[in-house]
C-alpha positions as MATLAB code, in Angstrom:
seq = 'MPLEQRLEDIIENDPTMLGSDVMIIGRQVVTAYGSRIDLLAVDIDGGLHILELKRDRTPRDVVAQVLDYGSWAQTLSDDAVREIYLRYCGTTDTRGFDEAFATHFGTESAPDALNTSHSLTVVAGEMDDATERLVNYLATGYNVPINVMFFDYYEDDGRSYLARTWMLDRNTSAATGTTATSARRQPQWNGQDWYVNFGEEPSRNWDDARKYGFVSAGGGKWYSRSLRQVPIGGKVFAYIPKVGYVGLGEVIGEAQPADEATLTVDGTAVPFRSLELLAEYRHTPTQPVPDEDYREWIVPVRWHKTVTRDSAFRKPGLFANQNSACNLRNQFTIGEVTNFLDQPS';
ca = [
      -4.684  -28.685    3.942;
      -7.570  -27.608    1.674;
      -5.805  -24.255    1.401;
      -8.170  -22.253   -0.753;
     -11.082  -23.092    1.518;
      -9.238  -21.530    4.435;
      -7.510  -18.587    2.769;
     -10.603  -16.411    2.919;
     -10.791  -16.840    6.703;
      -7.055  -16.297    7.098;
      -7.013  -13.075    5.067;
     -10.139  -11.705    6.728;
      -8.654  -12.240   10.191;
      -5.206  -10.941    9.215;
      -5.205   -8.805    6.039;
      -1.511   -8.054    6.570;
      -1.039  -11.449    4.898;
      -1.525   -9.505    1.662;
       1.687   -7.588    2.251;
      -0.042   -4.200    2.373;
      -2.093   -2.378    4.981;
      -5.775   -2.663    4.130;
      -8.989   -2.791    6.154;
     -11.547   -5.458    5.256;
     -14.955   -3.845    4.729;
     -16.943   -6.737    3.284;
     -17.080  -10.484    2.764;
     -19.243  -12.207    0.171;
     -20.368   -8.769   -0.982;
     -23.377   -9.026   -3.275;
     -23.004   -6.943   -6.440;
     -25.772   -5.359   -8.489;
     -25.564   -8.401  -10.785;
     -26.194  -10.951   -8.046;
     -22.616  -12.296   -7.866;
     -20.535  -12.232   -4.688;
     -17.084  -10.739   -4.104;
     -15.084  -12.901   -1.712;
     -13.409  -10.030    0.138;
     -13.513   -6.255   -0.286;
     -10.986   -3.979    1.416;
      -9.958   -0.324    1.512;
      -6.477    1.186    1.846;
      -5.318    4.338    3.632;
      -5.929    6.457    0.504;
      -9.504    5.208    0.179;
      -8.774    2.902   -2.763;
     -10.764   -0.334   -3.025;
      -9.144   -3.775   -3.150;
     -11.145   -6.646   -4.643;
      -9.904  -10.070   -3.560;
     -11.226  -13.145   -5.344;
     -10.198  -16.724   -4.567;
      -9.581  -18.932   -7.569;
     -10.770  -22.149   -5.934;
     -11.560  -24.718   -8.645;
     -12.623  -22.357  -11.397;
     -11.017  -22.225  -14.818;
      -8.584  -19.381  -15.601;
     -11.089  -17.782  -17.966;
     -13.865  -17.900  -15.367;
     -11.920  -16.423  -12.471;
     -10.321  -13.643  -14.518;
     -13.636  -12.739  -16.150;
     -15.289  -12.725  -12.724;
     -12.785  -10.380  -11.102;
     -12.950   -8.021  -14.104;
     -16.717   -7.972  -13.777;
     -16.351   -7.091  -10.104;
     -14.035   -4.233  -11.029;
     -16.559   -2.803  -13.489;
     -19.151   -2.799  -10.712;
     -16.864   -1.487   -7.957;
     -15.821    1.588   -9.907;
     -19.412    2.846   -9.790;
     -19.665    2.768   -5.985;
     -20.250    6.105   -4.274;
     -18.822    7.080   -0.884;
     -22.139    6.255    0.769;
     -22.301    2.870   -0.969;
     -18.821    1.946    0.321;
     -19.857    2.907    3.843;
     -23.076    0.911    3.562;
     -21.108   -2.184    2.555;
     -19.017   -1.822    5.703;
     -22.112   -1.310    7.883;
     -23.699   -4.498    6.525;
     -20.439   -6.344    7.088;
     -20.393   -5.212   10.738;
     -24.127   -5.706   11.240;
     -24.733   -2.155   12.421;
     -26.690    0.906   11.309;
     -24.421    3.443   13.021;
     -23.246    5.609   10.113;
     -20.253    6.765   12.167;
     -18.876    3.238   12.188;
     -16.826    3.377    9.002;
     -15.071    6.672    9.757;
     -14.187    5.666   13.309;
     -12.979    2.213   12.235;
     -10.909    3.696    9.397;
      -9.197    6.217   11.671;
      -8.503    3.564   14.306;
      -7.171    1.016   11.812;
      -4.838    3.359    9.934;
      -4.006    5.720   12.799;
      -5.266    8.767   10.907;
      -7.316   11.772   11.967;
     -10.093   10.879    9.537;
     -11.108    8.987    6.433;
     -10.225   10.565    3.051;
     -12.574   13.148    1.571;
     -13.340   10.770   -1.294;
     -13.406    6.971   -1.290;
     -12.966    4.582   -4.222;
     -10.802    6.920   -6.267;
      -8.865    3.825   -7.380;
      -9.250    0.062   -7.262;
      -7.124   -3.030   -7.599;
      -8.086   -6.586   -8.526;
      -6.330   -9.548   -6.919;
      -6.849  -13.219   -7.672;
      -5.827  -15.289   -4.645;
      -4.801  -18.860   -5.331;
      -3.155  -21.819   -3.686;
      -1.360  -22.609   -6.920;
      -0.916  -21.024  -10.312;
      -1.495  -22.398  -13.809;
       0.016  -21.191  -17.044;
      -3.285  -20.065  -18.572;
      -4.154  -17.746  -15.679;
      -0.646  -16.342  -15.702;
      -0.856  -15.567  -19.412;
      -4.237  -13.852  -19.091;
      -3.272  -11.714  -16.113;
       0.093  -10.761  -17.571;
      -1.594   -9.746  -20.852;
      -4.114   -7.494  -19.096;
      -1.719   -5.940  -16.584;
       1.340   -5.294  -18.712;
      -0.333   -4.841  -22.084;
      -3.354   -2.762  -21.099;
      -2.560   -1.465  -17.584;
      -5.503   -3.251  -16.007;
      -4.945   -3.122  -12.208;
      -4.923   -6.913  -11.815;
      -2.445   -9.260  -10.158;
      -2.298  -12.742   -8.669;
      -1.157  -13.662   -5.201;
      -0.588  -17.309   -4.496;
       0.304  -19.091   -1.286;
       2.305  -22.207   -0.517;
       1.595  -24.140    2.647;
       4.300  -25.856    4.697;
       4.489  -27.845    7.880;
       7.629  -28.319    9.969;
       7.932  -29.915   13.375;
       4.250  -29.419   14.124;
       4.188  -25.796   12.961;
       2.392  -24.448    9.898;
       3.661  -21.787    7.485;
       2.237  -19.841    4.565;
       4.563  -18.391    1.931;
       3.166  -15.517   -0.145;
       4.211  -14.732   -3.721;
       2.972  -12.087   -6.169;
       2.868  -13.172   -9.780;
       3.781   -9.692  -11.082;
       6.205   -7.263   -9.505;
       3.919   -4.757   -7.777;
       6.388   -1.949   -8.423;
       6.228   -2.381  -12.185;
       2.732   -3.773  -12.741;
      -0.429   -1.677  -12.683;
      -0.972   -1.767   -8.933;
      -4.112    0.367   -8.844;
      -6.440    1.870  -11.387;
      -7.986    5.304  -11.065;
     -11.716    4.963  -11.465;
     -13.258    6.811  -14.375;
     -15.861    8.394  -12.119;
     -13.580    9.330   -9.222;
     -13.935   13.063   -9.859;
     -17.712   12.789   -9.796;
     -17.506   10.702   -6.631;
     -16.113   13.656   -4.665;
     -18.692   14.422   -1.941;
     -20.895   17.372   -2.778;
     -20.099   20.573   -0.898;
     -22.964   22.775    0.247;
     -20.988   25.973   -0.416;
     -21.261   27.050    3.222;
     -19.255   24.801    5.562;
     -15.560   25.617    6.004;
     -12.830   23.896    7.985;
     -10.427   26.410    9.568;
      -7.115   25.310   11.022;
      -6.295   27.668   13.892;
      -2.670   26.689   14.388;
      -1.593   28.043   17.742;
       1.963   29.326   17.726;
       3.702   32.133   19.565;
       2.077   34.291   16.888;
      -1.575   33.520   17.755;
      -3.742   32.362   20.667;
      -7.156   30.679   20.709;
      -8.255   32.607   23.826;
      -7.980   35.833   21.811;
     -10.055   34.372   18.970;
     -12.794   33.229   21.356;
     -12.941   36.525   23.223;
     -12.930   38.918   20.297;
     -14.498   36.813   17.538;
     -12.061   35.994   14.745;
      -9.873   33.385   13.087;
      -6.517   34.147   11.533;
      -3.582   32.812    9.534;
      -0.367   34.193    8.131;
       3.372   33.865    7.848;
       3.294   33.404    4.084;
       0.920   33.408    1.130;
       0.492   29.625    1.371;
      -0.973   30.031    4.869;
      -3.132   33.099    4.356;
      -4.443   32.495    0.829;
      -6.928   29.749    1.722;
      -8.290   31.611    4.759;
      -8.872   34.739    2.693;
     -11.170   32.702    0.442;
     -13.719   32.105    3.220;
     -16.647   34.407    2.349;
     -18.964   36.448    4.527;
     -21.713   34.096    5.679;
     -19.426   31.062    5.596;
     -19.904   28.593    8.434;
     -16.612   28.032   10.251;
     -15.596   24.829   12.035;
     -12.479   25.864   13.968;
      -9.854   23.198   14.694;
      -6.611   23.371   16.680;
      -4.079   20.820   15.371;
      -3.525   17.855   17.703;
      -6.114   19.346   20.082;
      -9.501   19.123   18.376;
     -12.520   21.160   17.303;
     -13.067   24.209   19.477;
     -15.543   26.496   17.731;
     -18.480   26.896   15.368;
     -19.362   30.289   13.958;
     -20.255   32.494   10.999;
     -17.948   34.840    9.094;
     -19.236   38.416    9.366;
     -16.522   40.387    7.583;
     -13.874   40.187    4.907;
     -10.305   39.149    5.686;
      -7.956   42.044    6.457;
      -4.290   42.303    7.453;
      -3.922   42.563   11.231;
      -2.525   46.104   11.012;
      -5.658   47.275    9.181;
      -8.355   45.016   10.665;
     -11.137   46.119   12.974;
     -13.414   43.937   15.104;
     -16.747   44.760   16.697;
     -16.429   44.507   20.487;
     -19.525   45.266   22.589;
     -21.073   47.026   19.604;
     -18.051   49.215   18.923;
     -15.590   48.918   16.050;
     -12.134   48.517   17.562;
      -8.807   48.337   15.645;
      -7.346   44.884   16.025;
      -3.953   46.179   17.154;
      -5.541   48.129   20.024;
      -7.052   44.989   21.606;
      -5.487   43.374   24.666;
      -4.057   40.316   22.925;
      -2.164   37.349   24.333;
      -0.201   36.790   21.097;
       1.601   39.119   18.691;
       0.009   38.101   15.356;
       3.240   39.044   13.572;
       5.756   37.038   11.590;
       9.426   37.897   11.238;
      11.193   35.419    8.940;
      14.935   34.978    9.374;
      15.452   34.882    5.612;
      12.580   36.825    4.016;
      11.662   36.131    0.415;
      11.056   39.171   -1.816;
       7.374   39.890   -2.535;
       6.210   37.297    0.012;
       3.252   38.318    2.184;
       4.104   37.461    5.784;
       1.220   39.442    7.321;
      -1.306   37.863    9.662;
      -4.794   38.047    8.158;
      -7.841   38.435   10.401;
     -11.338   37.119    9.553;
     -14.155   38.378   11.840;
     -16.438   35.603   13.146;
     -19.659   35.608   15.149;
     -19.252   32.540   17.316;
     -22.215   30.231   17.757;
     -20.326   28.207   20.365;
     -16.700   27.868   21.458;
     -14.902   25.752   24.035;
     -11.486   25.926   25.663;
      -8.545   23.820   24.485;
      -9.079   21.468   27.417;
     -12.662   20.826   26.288;
     -11.878   20.417   22.588;
     -13.772   17.749   20.676;
     -11.607   15.035   19.187;
     -12.368   11.453   18.188;
     -11.296    8.958   15.509;
     -12.699    9.707   12.073;
     -12.995   13.492   12.297;
     -11.658   15.470    9.355;
      -8.361   17.325    9.757;
      -6.202   19.109    7.202;
      -2.966   21.114    7.206;
      -4.442   23.945    5.122;
      -5.490   27.099    6.959;
      -8.968   26.711    5.456;
     -10.762   24.395    3.048;
     -14.227   23.240    2.053;
     -15.656   20.890    4.665;
     -17.471   18.028    2.909;
     -17.104   15.308    5.524;
     -20.655   14.760    6.755;
     -19.481   12.646    9.672;
     -17.371   15.537   10.968;
     -20.067   18.145   10.350;
     -22.649   16.114   12.243;
     -20.419   15.117   15.149;
     -18.941   18.589   15.738;
     -22.308   20.310   15.403;
     -23.914   17.906   17.883;
     -21.064   18.411   20.339;
     -21.130   22.201   20.164;
     -24.940   22.319   20.314;
     -24.893   20.655   23.724;
     -25.601   22.909   26.742;
     -22.464   24.107   28.507;
];
């Protein structure tokens, strides 16, 4: 079998052949220098994987080529990675990448930042000593994230088999390289949009938050600290874990402990503890830690639109996070949730 002519098709159709879970996002990807990357993939952490078939090129040519691809790939922004995938799929729907990523990896959403690392893989049907020396020198001597995967082809009783072998042990070689510009590649935050995780427990209830206008968190400093950072004027995207997005609103007051908080109800300031609440908004640890803050903290919110749990908005690709609150940079999530909650009831 002319193996190297078919490997590109085989890997594209079944990237698990590589021994790791990646999603193919491009084939014959044209770089800024006019050359073409055979296959480009992304892993669950958003790292890029450059796959280049050796074919009949000399060791120097193929290694130089894949290094050149790496120098180009590390400059790609989040939007550029998504555009590569859109061209690969032949679509202009900007939601495509996030939905495909979430479906492929079984996650709630794509990572906040893509291309924070990259790896370079030369794929070959056989290996020569010169290529092995070059790759080993770069990977073990200078921590270049390069490796070689080669395949052997077998036939037995009418059945075909491919045997995969890595040249370098992936546990000891430089498997991935952090891109020099990864910090700058973090999506810009507008300083206004906040994700708030309204984790419903016996201690809190979304129906209360909808009715009286607030979000809350507590049970420990780790839970309340991030919510207390949301400023007055912050735009809140409220999310119930494993349920979906249920509210969009604006913070109208500073965070206060539940025992001291007041909320404006029908134009009147009412102490939080005097409201008719469905949950207790208290935390009683079995083994309390000294100096820990277990109080529930209340943040007043003017809701633009809320929905019930049963009507929550959830789809592949939407951002989700275990923190009580964090900056929301994911433009796919912002657009999708805003469009959903802007619809007439």
